[in-house]
PDB file of C-alpha atoms in Angstrom:
ATOM      1  CA  UNK A   1      30.997 110.526-123.985  1.00 80.00           C
ATOM      2  CA  UNK A   2      32.641 113.149-121.744  1.00 90.00           C
ATOM      3  CA  UNK A   3      33.517 116.591-122.951  1.00 92.00           C
ATOM      4  CA  UNK A   4      37.025 116.085-122.304  1.00 95.00           C
ATOM      5  CA  UNK A   5      37.154 112.845-124.322  1.00 93.00           C
ATOM      6  CA  UNK A   6      35.083 114.541-127.292  1.00 92.00           C
ATOM      7  CA  UNK A   7      37.447 117.401-127.352  1.00 95.00           C
ATOM      8  CA  UNK A   8      40.555 115.089-127.731  1.00 95.00           C
ATOM      9  CA  UNK A   9      38.838 113.191-130.329  1.00 95.00           C
ATOM     10  CA  UNK A  10      37.907 116.468-132.245  1.00 95.00           C
ATOM     11  CA  UNK A  11      41.385 117.909-131.770  1.00 96.00           C
ATOM     12  CA  UNK A  12      43.330 114.501-133.211  1.00 96.00           C
ATOM     13  CA  UNK A  13      40.584 114.738-136.151  1.00 95.00           C
ATOM     14  CA  UNK A  14      42.020 118.180-136.890  1.00 96.00           C
ATOM     15  CA  UNK A  15      45.564 117.304-136.389  1.00 97.00           C
ATOM     16  CA  UNK A  16      45.287 114.339-138.484  1.00 96.00           C
ATOM     17  CA  UNK A  17      43.947 116.574-141.427  1.00 96.00           C
ATOM     18  CA  UNK A  18      46.558 119.170-140.681  1.00 97.00           C
ATOM     19  CA  UNK A  19      49.309 116.685-140.856  1.00 97.00           C
ATOM     20  CA  UNK A  20      48.355 115.406-144.376  1.00 96.00           C
ATOM     21  CA  UNK A  21      47.829 118.768-145.403  1.00 95.00           C
ATOM     22  CA  UNK A  22      51.501 120.134-144.688  1.00 95.00           C
ATOM     23  CA  UNK A  23      53.337 117.051-145.440  1.00 94.00           C
ATOM     24  CA  UNK A  24      55.603 116.658-148.511  1.00 93.00           C
ATOM     25  CA  UNK A  25      56.480 113.032-147.652  1.00 94.00           C
ATOM     26  CA  UNK A  26      54.384 110.180-148.392  1.00 94.00           C
ATOM     27  CA  UNK A  27      54.671 108.475-145.053  1.00 94.00           C
ATOM     28  CA  UNK A  28      53.603 111.400-142.908  1.00 96.00           C
ATOM     29  CA  UNK A  29      50.629 111.986-145.147  1.00 96.00           C
ATOM     30  CA  UNK A  30      49.731 108.360-144.554  1.00 95.00           C
ATOM     31  CA  UNK A  31      50.271 108.981-140.668  1.00 96.00           C
ATOM     32  CA  UNK A  32      47.606 111.703-140.872  1.00 96.00           C
ATOM     33  CA  UNK A  33      45.401 109.973-142.745  1.00 96.00           C
ATOM     34  CA  UNK A  34      45.435 107.262-140.082  1.00 96.00           C
ATOM     35  CA  UNK A  35      45.102 109.460-137.323  1.00 96.00           C
ATOM     36  CA  UNK A  36      42.076 110.723-139.127  1.00 95.00           C
ATOM     37  CA  UNK A  37      40.473 107.475-139.667  1.00 95.00           C
ATOM     38  CA  UNK A  38      41.148 106.361-136.004  1.00 95.00           C
ATOM     39  CA  UNK A  39      39.751 109.640-134.675  1.00 95.00           C
ATOM     40  CA  UNK A  40      36.338 109.215-136.241  1.00 96.00           C
ATOM     41  CA  UNK A  41      35.352 105.747-135.286  1.00 95.00           C
ATOM     42  CA  UNK A  42      34.489 106.715-131.710  1.00 94.00           C
ATOM     43  CA  UNK A  43      32.659 109.586-133.205  1.00 94.00           C
ATOM     44  CA  UNK A  44      30.691 107.237-135.569  1.00 95.00           C
ATOM     45  CA  UNK A  45      30.092 104.587-132.756  1.00 92.00           C
ATOM     46  CA  UNK A  46      28.773 107.109-129.831  1.00 90.00           C
ATOM     47  CA  UNK A  47      25.322 105.721-130.066  1.00 87.00           C
ATOM     48  CA  UNK A  48      25.180 102.283-128.788  1.00 86.00           C
ATOM     49  CA  UNK A  49      23.176 100.855-131.697  1.00 90.00           C
ATOM     50  CA  UNK A  50      23.986  97.857-134.078  1.00 92.00           C
ATOM     51  CA  UNK A  51      23.851 100.447-137.131  1.00 94.00           C
ATOM     52  CA  UNK A  52      26.327 102.781-135.681  1.00 94.00           C
ATOM     53  CA  UNK A  53      28.609  99.698-134.850  1.00 94.00           C
ATOM     54  CA  UNK A  54      28.464  98.307-138.558  1.00 95.00           C
ATOM     55  CA  UNK A  55      28.961 101.710-139.946  1.00 96.00           C
ATOM     56  CA  UNK A  56      32.051 102.302-137.743  1.00 96.00           C
ATOM     57  CA  UNK A  57      33.320  98.837-139.065  1.00 96.00           C
ATOM     58  CA  UNK A  58      32.365  99.418-142.586  1.00 96.00           C
ATOM     59  CA  UNK A  59      33.989 102.810-142.472  1.00 97.00           C
ATOM     60  CA  UNK A  60      37.335 101.517-140.935  1.00 96.00           C
ATOM     61  CA  UNK A  61      37.520  98.611-143.194  1.00 96.00           C
ATOM     62  CA  UNK A  62      37.291 100.703-146.268  1.00 96.00           C
ATOM     63  CA  UNK A  63      39.475 103.287-145.100  1.00 96.00           C
ATOM     64  CA  UNK A  64      42.294 100.978-143.969  1.00 95.00           C
ATOM     65  CA  UNK A  65      42.188  99.545-147.590  1.00 96.00           C
ATOM     66  CA  UNK A  66      42.358 102.672-149.091  1.00 96.00           C
ATOM     67  CA  UNK A  67      45.249 103.892-146.770  1.00 95.00           C
ATOM     68  CA  UNK A  68      47.086 100.501-147.490  1.00 95.00           C
ATOM     69  CA  UNK A  69      46.795 101.406-151.232  1.00 96.00           C
ATOM     70  CA  UNK A  70      48.056 104.918-150.587  1.00 96.00           C
ATOM     71  CA  UNK A  71      51.021 103.266-148.829  1.00 95.00           C
ATOM     72  CA  UNK A  72      51.587 100.727-151.634  1.00 96.00           C
ATOM     73  CA  UNK A  73      51.311 103.258-154.231  1.00 95.00           C
ATOM     74  CA  UNK A  74      54.046 105.316-152.469  1.00 94.00           C
ATOM     75  CA  UNK A  75      56.296 102.374-151.866  1.00 95.00           C
ATOM     76  CA  UNK A  76      56.090 101.807-155.678  1.00 95.00           C
ATOM     77  CA  UNK A  77      56.775 105.422-156.380  1.00 94.00           C
ATOM     78  CA  UNK A  78      59.677 105.314-154.024  1.00 94.00           C
ATOM     79  CA  UNK A  79      61.083 102.286-155.535  1.00 94.00           C
ATOM     80  CA  UNK A  80      60.827 103.685-159.010  1.00 92.00           C
ATOM     81  CA  UNK A  81      62.113 107.174-158.388  1.00 91.00           C
ATOM     82  CA  UNK A  82      64.036 106.752-155.307  1.00 91.00           C
ATOM     83  CA  UNK A  83      62.189 109.703-153.282  1.00 90.00           C
ATOM     84  CA  UNK A  84      59.429 109.790-150.904  1.00 92.00           C
ATOM     85  CA  UNK A  85      58.357 113.165-152.194  1.00 93.00           C
ATOM     86  CA  UNK A  86      54.542 113.672-152.627  1.00 92.00           C
ATOM     87  CA  UNK A  87      54.986 116.011-155.511  1.00 89.00           C
ATOM     88  CA  UNK A  88      57.382 113.723-157.599  1.00 89.00           C
ATOM     89  CA  UNK A  89      54.700 111.263-158.209  1.00 90.00           C
ATOM     90  CA  UNK A  90      55.754 109.782-161.816  1.00 88.00           C
ATOM     91  CA  UNK A  91      55.187 106.057-161.767  1.00 88.00           C
ATOM     92  CA  UNK A  92      52.139 104.908-163.799  1.00 92.00           C
ATOM     93  CA  UNK A  93      51.158 102.213-161.701  1.00 93.00           C
ATOM     94  CA  UNK A  94      51.605 104.496-158.334  1.00 94.00           C
ATOM     95  CA  UNK A  95      49.386 107.016-160.167  1.00 94.00           C
ATOM     96  CA  UNK A  96      46.582 104.324-160.859  1.00 94.00           C
ATOM     97  CA  UNK A  97      46.762 103.051-157.459  1.00 95.00           C
ATOM     98  CA  UNK A  98      46.591 106.284-155.782  1.00 95.00           C
ATOM     99  CA  UNK A  99      43.540 107.270-157.880  1.00 95.00           C
ATOM    100  CA  UNK A 100      41.958 104.206-156.968  1.00 95.00           C
ATOM    101  CA  UNK A 101      42.976 104.903-153.062  1.00 96.00           C
ATOM    102  CA  UNK A 102      41.729 108.286-153.054  1.00 95.00           C
ATOM    103  CA  UNK A 103      38.484 107.578-154.903  1.00 95.00           C
ATOM    104  CA  UNK A 104      37.717 105.050-152.103  1.00 96.00           C
ATOM    105  CA  UNK A 105      38.572 107.702-149.392  1.00 95.00           C
ATOM    106  CA  UNK A 106      36.295 110.358-151.132  1.00 95.00           C
ATOM    107  CA  UNK A 107      33.716 107.891-151.760  1.00 94.00           C
ATOM    108  CA  UNK A 108      33.856 108.559-155.517  1.00 93.00           C
ATOM    109  CA  UNK A 109      31.477 106.731-157.875  1.00 90.00           C
ATOM    110  CA  UNK A 110      33.307 103.399-158.669  1.00 87.00           C
ATOM    111  CA  UNK A 111      33.967 102.851-155.032  1.00 90.00           C
ATOM    112  CA  UNK A 112      31.119 104.423-153.265  1.00 91.00           C
ATOM    113  CA  UNK A 113      28.997 101.950-152.079  1.00 92.00           C
ATOM    114  CA  UNK A 114      30.227 102.096-148.511  1.00 94.00           C
ATOM    115  CA  UNK A 115      29.366 105.938-148.011  1.00 95.00           C
ATOM    116  CA  UNK A 116      25.548 105.796-147.933  1.00 94.00           C
ATOM    117  CA  UNK A 117      25.641 102.710-145.800  1.00 94.00           C
ATOM    118  CA  UNK A 118      28.055 104.668-143.306  1.00 96.00           C
ATOM    119  CA  UNK A 119      25.878 107.711-143.437  1.00 96.00           C
ATOM    120  CA  UNK A 120      22.825 105.638-142.519  1.00 95.00           C
ATOM    121  CA  UNK A 121      24.230 104.357-139.364  1.00 93.00           C
ATOM    122  CA  UNK A 122      25.458 107.621-138.173  1.00 95.00           C
ATOM    123  CA  UNK A 123      23.818 110.671-136.335  1.00 94.00           C
ATOM    124  CA  UNK A 124      23.277 114.018-138.569  1.00 95.00           C
ATOM    125  CA  UNK A 125      26.495 115.542-136.925  1.00 94.00           C
ATOM    126  CA  UNK A 126      28.747 112.637-137.662  1.00 95.00           C
ATOM    127  CA  UNK A 127      27.436 112.489-141.243  1.00 96.00           C
ATOM    128  CA  UNK A 128      28.296 116.196-141.796  1.00 96.00           C
ATOM    129  CA  UNK A 129      31.746 115.612-140.443  1.00 95.00           C
ATOM    130  CA  UNK A 130      32.409 112.564-142.723  1.00 96.00           C
ATOM    131  CA  UNK A 131      30.995 114.137-145.724  1.00 95.00           C
ATOM    132  CA  UNK A 132      32.961 117.375-145.407  1.00 95.00           C
ATOM    133  CA  UNK A 133      35.844 117.447-142.925  1.00 95.00           C
ATOM    134  CA  UNK A 134      36.990 113.879-143.689  1.00 95.00           C
ATOM    135  CA  UNK A 135      37.292 114.909-147.262  1.00 95.00           C
ATOM    136  CA  UNK A 136      39.872 117.516-146.970  1.00 96.00           C
ATOM    137  CA  UNK A 137      42.905 115.313-146.745  1.00 96.00           C
ATOM    138  CA  UNK A 138      42.313 113.122-149.698  1.00 96.00           C
ATOM    139  CA  UNK A 139      41.423 116.349-151.747  1.00 95.00           C
ATOM    140  CA  UNK A 140      44.763 117.933-150.504  1.00 96.00           C
ATOM    141  CA  UNK A 141      46.501 114.802-151.717  1.00 95.00           C
ATOM    142  CA  UNK A 142      44.601 114.974-155.069  1.00 95.00           C
ATOM    143  CA  UNK A 143      45.779 118.607-155.335  1.00 94.00           C
ATOM    144  CA  UNK A 144      49.675 117.998-154.625  1.00 94.00           C
ATOM    145  CA  UNK A 145      49.363 115.235-156.931  1.00 94.00           C
ATOM    146  CA  UNK A 146      47.074 116.793-159.848  1.00 93.00           C
ATOM    147  CA  UNK A 147      50.336 116.939-162.541  1.00 92.00           C
ATOM    148  CA  UNK A 148      50.796 113.181-162.293  1.00 91.00           C
ATOM    149  CA  UNK A 149      47.014 112.116-162.109  1.00 91.00           C
ATOM    150  CA  UNK A 150      44.620 111.560-164.924  1.00 90.00           C
ATOM    151  CA  UNK A 151      42.681 114.849-165.233  1.00 89.00           C
ATOM    152  CA  UNK A 152      39.824 112.854-167.430  1.00 92.00           C
ATOM    153  CA  UNK A 153      39.582 110.099-164.999  1.00 92.00           C
ATOM    154  CA  UNK A 154      39.199 112.505-161.932  1.00 92.00           C
ATOM    155  CA  UNK A 155      36.655 114.528-163.842  1.00 92.00           C
ATOM    156  CA  UNK A 156      34.673 111.388-164.931  1.00 94.00           C
ATOM    157  CA  UNK A 157      34.613 110.300-161.385  1.00 93.00           C
ATOM    158  CA  UNK A 158      33.464 113.577-160.278  1.00 90.00           C
ATOM    159  CA  UNK A 159      30.895 114.056-162.867  1.00 94.00           C
ATOM    160  CA  UNK A 160      29.600 110.572-162.286  1.00 93.00           C
ATOM    161  CA  UNK A 161      29.401 110.909-158.307  1.00 91.00           C
ATOM    162  CA  UNK A 162      27.278 114.111-158.995  1.00 88.00           C
TER     163      UNK A 162
END
């Protein structure tokens, strides 16, 4: 991969994370998560090996499903509350869906089976990016909605993941 293309992909990775971190609107946060997902796919599949292609496919499918759940959760919340504000999460079904989606994005215990397989098909630097940088945006969403999410469930998932 040429250095110019690599820098564009890395900058789009950073841009997607920053968009999600500074947004207060669900749609903008979702767009940031999607930019993040789409910019890591070429990084995962840089080595032309069937394992890396499989890892990129598994990563994409899992993250796309989690993003769809986040979008569905925000639509349910907007339907019930009339606002798309991230901090105004008050609907119980949307809280449950959001917790599930963020657990999928983070690779927490009930939905963690994709993470070891993706890491096995990736290079060491790519695995480092996946396990650190890619977790910043979902953790920011957890931080912004912590008042509405179940602290007990989040703690149980975190403890079980360790």
